[in-house]
Amino acid sequence: MAQHNAKVLEKEAKLEADDLKHHDQLEKEKAKATSKSIELDQKHQAAELKHLTETKTKEAKETSERLKEEAKQEAKDIKHEQKMAAKGFK
């Protein structure tokens, strides 16, 4: 009888060890999947940030060029007005 109880306990211990091993494996896989998800999120955010930075830089350059052109035109207009005023027109 004691031998039978020992075998039953041994089987129970083995099953429990297998369950723990399986649970540990599932936890490792879950952690790996979470890590991969975080990595993908970070890559996506980095790509979004890069795109946004490039877009804003392009917009800033375009605005700067437009303002330069407007300033040049305004300077020409002022010169023209000054010439006309000097000639007695306005």
CSV table of C-alpha atoms in Angstrom, one decimal:
chain,number,residue,atom,x,y,z
A,1,MET,CA,0.0,0.0,0.0
A,2,ALA,CA,2.8,2.4,0.9
A,3,GLN,CA,4.5,1.6,-2.4
A,4,HIS,CA,1.2,2.4,-4.3
A,5,ASN,CA,0.8,5.7,-2.4
A,6,ALA,CA,4.4,6.6,-3.3
A,7,LYS,CA,3.7,6.0,-7.0
A,8,VAL,CA,0.5,8.1,-6.9
A,9,LEU,CA,2.4,10.9,-5.2
A,10,GLU,CA,5.2,10.6,-7.7
A,11,LYS,CA,2.7,10.8,-10.6
A,12,GLU,CA,1.0,13.8,-9.0
A,13,ALA,CA,4.4,15.5,-8.5
A,14,LYS,CA,5.3,14.8,-12.1
A,15,LEU,CA,2.0,16.2,-13.4
A,16,GLU,CA,2.4,19.3,-11.2
A,17,ALA,CA,5.9,19.8,-12.5
A,18,ASP,CA,4.7,19.4,-16.1
A,19,ASP,CA,1.9,21.9,-15.4
A,20,LEU,CA,4.4,24.4,-14.0
A,21,LYS,CA,6.7,23.9,-16.9
A,22,HIS,CA,3.8,24.4,-19.3
A,23,HIS,CA,2.6,27.5,-17.4
A,24,ASP,CA,6.2,28.9,-17.4
A,25,GLN,CA,6.4,28.3,-21.2
A,26,LEU,CA,3.1,30.1,-21.7
A,27,GLU,CA,4.4,33.1,-19.6
A,28,LYS,CA,7.6,33.2,-21.6
A,29,GLU,CA,5.6,33.3,-24.9
A,30,LYS,CA,3.3,35.9,-23.6
A,31,ALA,CA,6.2,38.1,-22.5
A,32,LYS,CA,7.9,37.6,-25.9
A,33,ALA,CA,4.7,38.6,-27.7
A,34,THR,CA,4.3,41.7,-25.5
A,35,SER,CA,7.9,42.6,-26.1
A,36,LYS,CA,7.4,42.3,-29.9
A,37,SER,CA,4.2,44.3,-29.7
A,38,ILE,CA,6.0,47.1,-27.8
A,39,GLU,CA,8.9,47.0,-30.4
A,40,LEU,CA,6.4,47.3,-33.3
A,41,ASP,CA,4.6,50.2,-31.5
A,42,GLN,CA,8.0,52.0,-31.0
A,43,LYS,CA,8.9,51.5,-34.7
A,44,HIS,CA,5.5,52.8,-35.8
A,45,GLN,CA,5.8,55.8,-33.5
A,46,ALA,CA,9.3,56.5,-34.8
A,47,ALA,CA,8.1,56.3,-38.4
A,48,GLU,CA,5.2,58.7,-37.6
A,49,LEU,CA,7.6,61.1,-35.8
A,50,LYS,CA,10.0,61.0,-38.8
A,51,HIS,CA,7.2,61.7,-41.2
A,52,LEU,CA,5.8,64.5,-39.1
A,53,THR,CA,9.3,66.1,-38.7
A,54,GLU,CA,9.9,65.9,-42.5
A,55,THR,CA,6.5,67.4,-43.2
A,56,LYS,CA,6.9,70.3,-40.7
A,57,THR,CA,10.4,71.0,-42.0
A,58,LYS,CA,9.2,71.1,-45.6
A,59,GLU,CA,6.3,73.4,-44.5
A,60,ALA,CA,8.7,75.7,-42.7
A,61,LYS,CA,11.0,75.9,-45.7
A,62,GLU,CA,8.1,76.7,-48.0
A,63,THR,CA,6.8,79.4,-45.6
A,64,SER,CA,10.2,80.9,-45.3
A,65,GLU,CA,10.6,81.0,-49.1
A,66,ARG,CA,7.1,82.5,-49.5
A,67,LEU,CA,7.9,85.2,-46.9
A,68,LYS,CA,11.2,86.0,-48.6
A,69,GLU,CA,9.4,86.5,-51.9
A,70,GLU,CA,6.7,88.6,-50.3
A,71,ALA,CA,9.4,90.8,-48.7
A,72,LYS,CA,11.2,91.2,-52.0
A,73,GLN,CA,8.0,92.2,-53.7
A,74,GLU,CA,7.1,94.6,-51.0
A,75,ALA,CA,10.5,96.2,-51.2
A,76,LYS,CA,10.1,96.6,-55.0
A,77,ASP,CA,6.6,98.1,-54.5
A,78,ILE,CA,8.0,100.6,-51.9
A,79,LYS,CA,10.9,101.6,-54.3
A,80,HIS,CA,8.4,102.1,-57.1
A,81,GLU,CA,6.2,104.2,-54.8
A,82,GLN,CA,9.2,106.3,-53.7
A,83,LYS,CA,10.2,106.9,-57.4
A,84,MET,CA,6.7,107.9,-58.3
A,85,ALA,CA,6.5,110.2,-55.3
A,86,ALA,CA,9.8,111.8,-56.2
A,87,LYS,CA,8.4,112.5,-59.7
A,88,GLY,CA,5.3,114.1,-58.2
A,89,PHE,CA,2.9,111.2,-58.8
A,90,LYS,CA,1.1,109.1,-56.2
